[in-house]
């Protein structure tokens, strides 16, 4: 499996703390940062957030992702990274499936046409509401006792559950075409 990871505005989680560290050994992981994708490596945190969402930087990120992604890639986006991947797919980027973790700005997005699953901490005050969760994503998970940044804690049971979900759902079934998921999204 090929996993393309887009980090959050703080370039988190670190690779060793990323859900990808819990994936099977045959998983090829690529980590992309938002600042690099919008050609502004000098920005991080709130200044990067401002650039992305108020100054057109997200358009540059989405354009870079559209040029980079491939049909055999599974996307994993953290916070604003998930929003960028979602928008890239909505605009035609090819991907096998998409997982978004704590991507609260998805609350303003429409459905996409690939298998997808979104995950939020139940304590994240900015997570999309129940109506969006029920009608837009292919599936969703809310993790009790978790806040927005739960994904930066690899020891978290929620992080371990996400890793198992992605590993299980992204393995092709025996004899399946490699561009199709080996089962429905949870």
JSON list of C-alpha atoms in Angstrom, two decimals:
[
{"chain": "A", "resi": 1, "resn": "UNK", "atom": "CA", "xyz": [0.00, 0.00, 0.00]},
{"chain": "A", "resi": 2, "resn": "UNK", "atom": "CA", "xyz": [1.15, 3.54, -0.74]},
{"chain": "A", "resi": 3, "resn": "UNK", "atom": "CA", "xyz": [0.19, 6.09, 1.88]},
{"chain": "A", "resi": 4, "resn": "UNK", "atom": "CA", "xyz": [0.47, 9.83, 1.21]},
{"chain": "A", "resi": 5, "resn": "UNK", "atom": "CA", "xyz": [0.38, 11.79, 4.46]},
{"chain": "A", "resi": 6, "resn": "UNK", "atom": "CA", "xyz": [-0.23, 15.54, 4.62]},
{"chain": "A", "resi": 7, "resn": "UNK", "atom": "CA", "xyz": [0.62, 17.02, 8.01]},
{"chain": "A", "resi": 8, "resn": "UNK", "atom": "CA", "xyz": [-1.07, 19.84, 9.91]},
{"chain": "A", "resi": 9, "resn": "UNK", "atom": "CA", "xyz": [-0.05, 23.53, 10.06]},
{"chain": "A", "resi": 10, "resn": "UNK", "atom": "CA", "xyz": [2.58, 22.70, 12.69]},
{"chain": "A", "resi": 11, "resn": "UNK", "atom": "CA", "xyz": [4.04, 19.94, 10.48]},
{"chain": "A", "resi": 12, "resn": "UNK", "atom": "CA", "xyz": [2.67, 17.39, 12.93]},
{"chain": "A", "resi": 13, "resn": "UNK", "atom": "CA", "xyz": [2.61, 14.62, 13.73]},
{"chain": "A", "resi": 14, "resn": "UNK", "atom": "CA", "xyz": [6.27, 13.74, 13.57]},
{"chain": "A", "resi": 15, "resn": "UNK", "atom": "CA", "xyz": [6.89, 10.64, 11.48]},
{"chain": "A", "resi": 16, "resn": "UNK", "atom": "CA", "xyz": [7.61, 8.51, 14.55]},
{"chain": "A", "resi": 17, "resn": "UNK", "atom": "CA", "xyz": [4.32, 9.65, 16.12]},
{"chain": "A", "resi": 18, "resn": "UNK", "atom": "CA", "xyz": [2.27, 9.37, 12.93]},
{"chain": "A", "resi": 19, "resn": "UNK", "atom": "CA", "xyz": [-0.36, 6.69, 12.46]},
{"chain": "A", "resi": 20, "resn": "UNK", "atom": "CA", "xyz": [1.88, 5.45, 9.65]},
{"chain": "A", "resi": 21, "resn": "UNK", "atom": "CA", "xyz": [4.40, 4.23, 12.27]},
{"chain": "A", "resi": 22, "resn": "UNK", "atom": "CA", "xyz": [1.80, 1.64, 13.26]},
{"chain": "A", "resi": 23, "resn": "UNK", "atom": "CA", "xyz": [1.14, 0.42, 9.71]},
{"chain": "A", "resi": 24, "resn": "UNK", "atom": "CA", "xyz": [2.37, -2.90, 8.27]},
{"chain": "A", "resi": 25, "resn": "UNK", "atom": "CA", "xyz": [6.00, -2.97, 7.12]},
{"chain": "A", "resi": 26, "resn": "UNK", "atom": "CA", "xyz": [5.02, -3.18, 3.46]},
{"chain": "A", "resi": 27, "resn": "UNK", "atom": "CA", "xyz": [3.37, 0.26, 3.60]},
{"chain": "A", "resi": 28, "resn": "UNK", "atom": "CA", "xyz": [5.27, 2.86, 1.57]},
{"chain": "A", "resi": 29, "resn": "UNK", "atom": "CA", "xyz": [4.77, 6.23, 3.28]},
{"chain": "A", "resi": 30, "resn": "UNK", "atom": "CA", "xyz": [5.36, 9.68, 1.90]},
{"chain": "A", "resi": 31, "resn": "UNK", "atom": "CA", "xyz": [4.99, 12.72, 4.17]},
{"chain": "A", "resi": 32, "resn": "UNK", "atom": "CA", "xyz": [4.17, 16.12, 2.69]},
{"chain": "A", "resi": 33, "resn": "UNK", "atom": "CA", "xyz": [4.04, 19.39, 4.61]},
{"chain": "A", "resi": 34, "resn": "UNK", "atom": "CA", "xyz": [1.59, 22.19, 3.89]},
{"chain": "A", "resi": 35, "resn": "UNK", "atom": "CA", "xyz": [4.28, 24.88, 3.95]},
{"chain": "A", "resi": 36, "resn": "UNK", "atom": "CA", "xyz": [6.34, 23.06, 1.32]},
{"chain": "A", "resi": 37, "resn": "UNK", "atom": "CA", "xyz": [3.28, 22.33, -0.81]},
{"chain": "A", "resi": 38, "resn": "UNK", "atom": "CA", "xyz": [2.37, 26.04, -0.99]},
{"chain": "A", "resi": 39, "resn": "UNK", "atom": "CA", "xyz": [6.04, 27.02, -1.54]},
{"chain": "A", "resi": 40, "resn": "UNK", "atom": "CA", "xyz": [6.18, 28.93, 1.74]},
{"chain": "A", "resi": 41, "resn": "UNK", "atom": "CA", "xyz": [8.63, 26.94, 3.90]},
{"chain": "A", "resi": 42, "resn": "UNK", "atom": "CA", "xyz": [9.13, 30.06, 6.02]},
{"chain": "A", "resi": 43, "resn": "UNK", "atom": "CA", "xyz": [5.60, 29.76, 7.46]},
{"chain": "A", "resi": 44, "resn": "UNK", "atom": "CA", "xyz": [4.32, 27.57, 10.28]},
{"chain": "A", "resi": 45, "resn": "UNK", "atom": "CA", "xyz": [1.50, 27.47, 12.78]},
{"chain": "A", "resi": 46, "resn": "UNK", "atom": "CA", "xyz": [-0.95, 30.35, 12.79]},
{"chain": "A", "resi": 47, "resn": "UNK", "atom": "CA", "xyz": [0.89, 32.32, 10.09]},
{"chain": "A", "resi": 48, "resn": "UNK", "atom": "CA", "xyz": [0.64, 29.31, 7.78]},
{"chain": "A", "resi": 49, "resn": "UNK", "atom": "CA", "xyz": [-3.03, 28.89, 8.71]},
{"chain": "A", "resi": 50, "resn": "UNK", "atom": "CA", "xyz": [-3.67, 32.53, 7.82]},
{"chain": "A", "resi": 51, "resn": "UNK", "atom": "CA", "xyz": [-1.84, 32.11, 4.51]},
{"chain": "A", "resi": 52, "resn": "UNK", "atom": "CA", "xyz": [-3.76, 28.94, 3.64]},
{"chain": "A", "resi": 53, "resn": "UNK", "atom": "CA", "xyz": [-7.27, 30.06, 4.48]},
{"chain": "A", "resi": 54, "resn": "UNK", "atom": "CA", "xyz": [-7.17, 33.84, 4.02]},
{"chain": "A", "resi": 55, "resn": "UNK", "atom": "CA", "xyz": [-4.49, 34.50, 1.40]},
{"chain": "A", "resi": 56, "resn": "UNK", "atom": "CA", "xyz": [-5.02, 31.77, -1.20]},
{"chain": "A", "resi": 57, "resn": "UNK", "atom": "CA", "xyz": [-2.29, 29.41, -0.03]},
{"chain": "A", "resi": 58, "resn": "UNK", "atom": "CA", "xyz": [-4.69, 26.46, 0.06]},
{"chain": "A", "resi": 59, "resn": "UNK", "atom": "CA", "xyz": [-5.20, 26.82, -3.70]},
{"chain": "A", "resi": 60, "resn": "UNK", "atom": "CA", "xyz": [-1.46, 26.33, -4.23]},
{"chain": "A", "resi": 61, "resn": "UNK", "atom": "CA", "xyz": [-1.45, 23.28, -1.93]},
{"chain": "A", "resi": 62, "resn": "UNK", "atom": "CA", "xyz": [-4.41, 21.73, -3.75]},
{"chain": "A", "resi": 63, "resn": "UNK", "atom": "CA", "xyz": [-2.78, 22.37, -7.13]},
{"chain": "A", "resi": 64, "resn": "UNK", "atom": "CA", "xyz": [0.45, 20.72, -5.98]},
{"chain": "A", "resi": 65, "resn": "UNK", "atom": "CA", "xyz": [-1.46, 17.71, -4.64]},
{"chain": "A", "resi": 66, "resn": "UNK", "atom": "CA", "xyz": [-3.47, 17.34, -7.84]},
{"chain": "A", "resi": 67, "resn": "UNK", "atom": "CA", "xyz": [-0.21, 17.14, -9.79]},
{"chain": "A", "resi": 68, "resn": "UNK", "atom": "CA", "xyz": [1.32, 14.69, -7.32]},
{"chain": "A", "resi": 69, "resn": "UNK", "atom": "CA", "xyz": [-1.35, 12.15, -6.37]},
{"chain": "A", "resi": 70, "resn": "UNK", "atom": "CA", "xyz": [-1.96, 8.85, -8.15]},
{"chain": "A", "resi": 71, "resn": "UNK", "atom": "CA", "xyz": [-4.81, 6.30, -8.30]},
{"chain": "A", "resi": 72, "resn": "UNK", "atom": "CA", "xyz": [-3.00, 3.75, -6.12]},
{"chain": "A", "resi": 73, "resn": "UNK", "atom": "CA", "xyz": [-2.42, 6.19, -3.24]},
{"chain": "A", "resi": 74, "resn": "UNK", "atom": "CA", "xyz": [-4.34, 6.19, 0.03]},
{"chain": "A", "resi": 75, "resn": "UNK", "atom": "CA", "xyz": [-4.43, 9.66, 1.57]},
{"chain": "A", "resi": 76, "resn": "UNK", "atom": "CA", "xyz": [-4.08, 10.41, 5.27]},
{"chain": "A", "resi": 77, "resn": "UNK", "atom": "CA", "xyz": [-4.53, 14.04, 6.19]},
{"chain": "A", "resi": 78, "resn": "UNK", "atom": "CA", "xyz": [-4.17, 15.64, 9.59]},
{"chain": "A", "resi": 79, "resn": "UNK", "atom": "CA", "xyz": [-6.24, 18.75, 10.34]},
{"chain": "A", "resi": 80, "resn": "UNK", "atom": "CA", "xyz": [-5.68, 21.25, 7.48]},
{"chain": "A", "resi": 81, "resn": "UNK", "atom": "CA", "xyz": [-3.78, 18.51, 5.62]},
{"chain": "A", "resi": 82, "resn": "UNK", "atom": "CA", "xyz": [-6.99, 16.49, 5.39]},
{"chain": "A", "resi": 83, "resn": "UNK", "atom": "CA", "xyz": [-8.88, 19.51, 4.09]},
{"chain": "A", "resi": 84, "resn": "UNK", "atom": "CA", "xyz": [-6.23, 19.97, 1.39]},
{"chain": "A", "resi": 85, "resn": "UNK", "atom": "CA", "xyz": [-6.45, 16.33, 0.30]},
{"chain": "A", "resi": 86, "resn": "UNK", "atom": "CA", "xyz": [-10.28, 16.46, 0.30]},
{"chain": "A", "resi": 87, "resn": "UNK", "atom": "CA", "xyz": [-10.30, 19.57, -1.90]},
{"chain": "A", "resi": 88, "resn": "UNK", "atom": "CA", "xyz": [-7.72, 18.02, -4.26]},
{"chain": "A", "resi": 89, "resn": "UNK", "atom": "CA", "xyz": [-9.94, 14.95, -4.69]},
{"chain": "A", "resi": 90, "resn": "UNK", "atom": "CA", "xyz": [-13.03, 17.12, -5.18]},
{"chain": "A", "resi": 91, "resn": "UNK", "atom": "CA", "xyz": [-11.17, 18.86, -8.03]},
{"chain": "A", "resi": 92, "resn": "UNK", "atom": "CA", "xyz": [-10.22, 15.60, -9.72]},
{"chain": "A", "resi": 93, "resn": "UNK", "atom": "CA", "xyz": [-7.05, 14.29, -8.07]},
{"chain": "A", "resi": 94, "resn": "UNK", "atom": "CA", "xyz": [-6.95, 10.50, -8.36]},
{"chain": "A", "resi": 95, "resn": "UNK", "atom": "CA", "xyz": [-6.76, 8.56, -5.10]},
{"chain": "A", "resi": 96, "resn": "UNK", "atom": "CA", "xyz": [-7.79, 5.13, -3.90]},
{"chain": "A", "resi": 97, "resn": "UNK", "atom": "CA", "xyz": [-9.22, 6.30, -0.55]},
{"chain": "A", "resi": 98, "resn": "UNK", "atom": "CA", "xyz": [-8.95, 9.17, 1.90]},
{"chain": "A", "resi": 99, "resn": "UNK", "atom": "CA", "xyz": [-8.77, 9.31, 5.70]},
{"chain": "A", "resi": 100, "resn": "UNK", "atom": "CA", "xyz": [-8.98, 12.68, 7.43]},
{"chain": "A", "resi": 101, "resn": "UNK", "atom": "CA", "xyz": [-8.10, 13.12, 11.10]},
{"chain": "A", "resi": 102, "resn": "UNK", "atom": "CA", "xyz": [-9.27, 16.25, 12.98]},
{"chain": "A", "resi": 103, "resn": "UNK", "atom": "CA", "xyz": [-9.90, 18.09, 9.70]},
{"chain": "A", "resi": 104, "resn": "UNK", "atom": "CA", "xyz": [-12.45, 20.47, 11.18]},
{"chain": "A", "resi": 105, "resn": "UNK", "atom": "CA", "xyz": [-12.68, 22.72, 8.12]},
{"chain": "A", "resi": 106, "resn": "UNK", "atom": "CA", "xyz": [-14.28, 19.85, 6.25]},
{"chain": "A", "resi": 107, "resn": "UNK", "atom": "CA", "xyz": [-17.51, 21.16, 7.80]},
{"chain": "A", "resi": 108, "resn": "UNK", "atom": "CA", "xyz": [-17.62, 23.56, 4.83]},
{"chain": "A", "resi": 109, "resn": "UNK", "atom": "CA", "xyz": [-16.96, 20.89, 2.18]},
{"chain": "A", "resi": 110, "resn": "UNK", "atom": "CA", "xyz": [-19.28, 18.83, -0.05]},
{"chain": "A", "resi": 111, "resn": "UNK", "atom": "CA", "xyz": [-19.06, 15.07, -0.55]},
{"chain": "A", "resi": 112, "resn": "UNK", "atom": "CA", "xyz": [-16.30, 13.50, -2.66]},
{"chain": "A", "resi": 113, "resn": "UNK", "atom": "CA", "xyz": [-16.57, 10.50, -4.96]},
{"chain": "A", "resi": 114, "resn": "UNK", "atom": "CA", "xyz": [-13.96, 8.17, -3.48]},
{"chain": "A", "resi": 115, "resn": "UNK", "atom": "CA", "xyz": [-14.13, 5.99, -0.36]},
{"chain": "A", "resi": 116, "resn": "UNK", "atom": "CA", "xyz": [-13.44, 8.20, 2.66]},
{"chain": "A", "resi": 117, "resn": "UNK", "atom": "CA", "xyz": [-13.61, 8.20, 6.43]},
{"chain": "A", "resi": 118, "resn": "UNK", "atom": "CA", "xyz": [-13.25, 11.16, 8.77]},
{"chain": "A", "resi": 119, "resn": "UNK", "atom": "CA", "xyz": [-12.24, 11.02, 12.43]},
{"chain": "A", "resi": 120, "resn": "UNK", "atom": "CA", "xyz": [-12.54, 13.56, 15.22]},
{"chain": "A", "resi": 121, "resn": "UNK", "atom": "CA", "xyz": [-12.03, 13.74, 18.94]},
{"chain": "A", "resi": 122, "resn": "UNK", "atom": "CA", "xyz": [-15.43, 14.01, 20.61]},
{"chain": "A", "resi": 123, "resn": "UNK", "atom": "CA", "xyz": [-14.05, 16.94, 22.66]},
{"chain": "A", "resi": 124, "resn": "UNK", "atom": "CA", "xyz": [-13.05, 18.93, 19.54]},
{"chain": "A", "resi": 125, "resn": "UNK", "atom": "CA", "xyz": [-15.38, 21.95, 19.68]},
{"chain": "A", "resi": 126, "resn": "UNK", "atom": "CA", "xyz": [-14.71, 22.74, 15.99]},
{"chain": "A", "resi": 127, "resn": "UNK", "atom": "CA", "xyz": [-15.61, 19.32, 14.58]},
{"chain": "A", "resi": 128, "resn": "UNK", "atom": "CA", "xyz": [-18.41, 19.26, 12.00]},
{"chain": "A", "resi": 129, "resn": "UNK", "atom": "CA", "xyz": [-21.93, 18.83, 13.34]},
{"chain": "A", "resi": 130, "resn": "UNK", "atom": "CA", "xyz": [-24.02, 15.68, 13.28]},
{"chain": "A", "resi": 131, "resn": "UNK", "atom": "CA", "xyz": [-25.87, 16.65, 10.08]},
{"chain": "A", "resi": 132, "resn": "UNK", "atom": "CA", "xyz": [-22.61, 17.00, 8.12]},
{"chain": "A", "resi": 133, "resn": "UNK", "atom": "CA", "xyz": [-21.21, 13.78, 9.60]},
{"chain": "A", "resi": 134, "resn": "UNK", "atom": "CA", "xyz": [-24.34, 11.84, 8.65]},
{"chain": "A", "resi": 135, "resn": "UNK", "atom": "CA", "xyz": [-24.64, 13.17, 5.09]},
{"chain": "A", "resi": 136, "resn": "UNK", "atom": "CA", "xyz": [-21.24, 14.12, 3.63]},
{"chain": "A", "resi": 137, "resn": "UNK", "atom": "CA", "xyz": [-18.43, 11.66, 4.42]},
{"chain": "A", "resi": 138, "resn": "UNK", "atom": "CA", "xyz": [-18.50, 7.99, 3.51]},
{"chain": "A", "resi": 139, "resn": "UNK", "atom": "CA", "xyz": [-17.99, 7.18, 7.18]},
{"chain": "A", "resi": 140, "resn": "UNK", "atom": "CA", "xyz": [-16.94, 8.81, 10.40]},
{"chain": "A", "resi": 141, "resn": "UNK", "atom": "CA", "xyz": [-15.62, 8.04, 13.86]},
{"chain": "A", "resi": 142, "resn": "UNK", "atom": "CA", "xyz": [-15.78, 10.14, 17.02]},
{"chain": "A", "resi": 143, "resn": "UNK", "atom": "CA", "xyz": [-13.35, 9.21, 19.76]},
{"chain": "A", "resi": 144, "resn": "UNK", "atom": "CA", "xyz": [-14.57, 9.77, 23.31]},
{"chain": "A", "resi": 145, "resn": "UNK", "atom": "CA", "xyz": [-12.25, 11.70, 25.61]},
{"chain": "A", "resi": 146, "resn": "UNK", "atom": "CA", "xyz": [-10.13, 12.98, 22.71]},
{"chain": "A", "resi": 147, "resn": "UNK", "atom": "CA", "xyz": [-9.49, 16.60, 21.71]},
{"chain": "A", "resi": 148, "resn": "UNK", "atom": "CA", "xyz": [-8.35, 18.03, 18.38]},
{"chain": "A", "resi": 149, "resn": "UNK", "atom": "CA", "xyz": [-4.69, 17.01, 18.74]},
{"chain": "A", "resi": 150, "resn": "UNK", "atom": "CA", "xyz": [-5.24, 13.39, 19.82]},
{"chain": "A", "resi": 151, "resn": "UNK", "atom": "CA", "xyz": [-3.42, 12.27, 16.66]},
{"chain": "A", "resi": 152, "resn": "UNK", "atom": "CA", "xyz": [-0.09, 13.55, 18.06]},
{"chain": "A", "resi": 153, "resn": "UNK", "atom": "CA", "xyz": [-0.20, 10.90, 20.79]},
{"chain": "A", "resi": 154, "resn": "UNK", "atom": "CA", "xyz": [0.81, 7.53, 19.27]},
{"chain": "A", "resi": 155, "resn": "UNK", "atom": "CA", "xyz": [0.02, 5.75, 22.54]},
{"chain": "A", "resi": 156, "resn": "UNK", "atom": "CA", "xyz": [-3.63, 6.81, 22.24]},
{"chain": "A", "resi": 157, "resn": "UNK", "atom": "CA", "xyz": [-6.09, 3.92, 21.75]},
{"chain": "A", "resi": 158, "resn": "UNK", "atom": "CA", "xyz": [-7.79, 6.10, 19.10]},
{"chain": "A", "resi": 159, "resn": "UNK", "atom": "CA", "xyz": [-4.57, 6.36, 17.06]},
{"chain": "A", "resi": 160, "resn": "UNK", "atom": "CA", "xyz": [-4.05, 2.61, 17.28]},
{"chain": "A", "resi": 161, "resn": "UNK", "atom": "CA", "xyz": [-7.64, 2.01, 16.18]},
{"chain": "A", "resi": 162, "resn": "UNK", "atom": "CA", "xyz": [-7.21, 4.31, 13.17]},
{"chain": "A", "resi": 163, "resn": "UNK", "atom": "CA", "xyz": [-4.03, 2.49, 12.13]},
{"chain": "A", "resi": 164, "resn": "UNK", "atom": "CA", "xyz": [-5.80, -0.87, 12.30]},
{"chain": "A", "resi": 165, "resn": "UNK", "atom": "CA", "xyz": [-8.76, 0.51, 10.32]},
{"chain": "A", "resi": 166, "resn": "UNK", "atom": "CA", "xyz": [-6.57, 1.86, 7.53]},
{"chain": "A", "resi": 167, "resn": "UNK", "atom": "CA", "xyz": [-4.42, -1.28, 7.35]},
{"chain": "A", "resi": 168, "resn": "UNK", "atom": "CA", "xyz": [-7.47, -3.54, 7.25]},
{"chain": "A", "resi": 169, "resn": "UNK", "atom": "CA", "xyz": [-9.49, -1.54, 4.75]},
{"chain": "A", "resi": 170, "resn": "UNK", "atom": "CA", "xyz": [-6.68, -0.73, 2.34]},
{"chain": "A", "resi": 171, "resn": "UNK", "atom": "CA", "xyz": [-5.43, -4.21, 1.68]},
{"chain": "A", "resi": 172, "resn": "UNK", "atom": "CA", "xyz": [-6.70, -5.51, -1.67]},
{"chain": "A", "resi": 173, "resn": "UNK", "atom": "CA", "xyz": [-8.83, -8.62, -1.34]},
{"chain": "A", "resi": 174, "resn": "UNK", "atom": "CA", "xyz": [-7.38, -11.76, -2.92]},
{"chain": "A", "resi": 175, "resn": "UNK", "atom": "CA", "xyz": [-7.72, -11.39, -6.67]},
{"chain": "A", "resi": 176, "resn": "UNK", "atom": "CA", "xyz": [-9.00, -7.81, -6.44]},
{"chain": "A", "resi": 177, "resn": "UNK", "atom": "CA", "xyz": [-7.79, -5.11, -8.77]},
{"chain": "A", "resi": 178, "resn": "UNK", "atom": "CA", "xyz": [-5.11, -3.13, -6.85]},
{"chain": "A", "resi": 179, "resn": "UNK", "atom": "CA", "xyz": [-7.00, 0.14, -7.28]},
{"chain": "A", "resi": 180, "resn": "UNK", "atom": "CA", "xyz": [-10.03, -1.03, -5.32]},
{"chain": "A", "resi": 181, "resn": "UNK", "atom": "CA", "xyz": [-10.40, -1.28, -1.58]},
{"chain": "A", "resi": 182, "resn": "UNK", "atom": "CA", "xyz": [-10.68, -4.77, -0.18]},
{"chain": "A", "resi": 183, "resn": "UNK", "atom": "CA", "xyz": [-14.06, -4.03, 1.42]},
{"chain": "A", "resi": 184, "resn": "UNK", "atom": "CA", "xyz": [-16.34, -1.19, 2.36]},
{"chain": "A", "resi": 185, "resn": "UNK", "atom": "CA", "xyz": [-15.12, 1.69, 4.43]},
{"chain": "A", "resi": 186, "resn": "UNK", "atom": "CA", "xyz": [-16.10, 1.32, 8.11]}
]
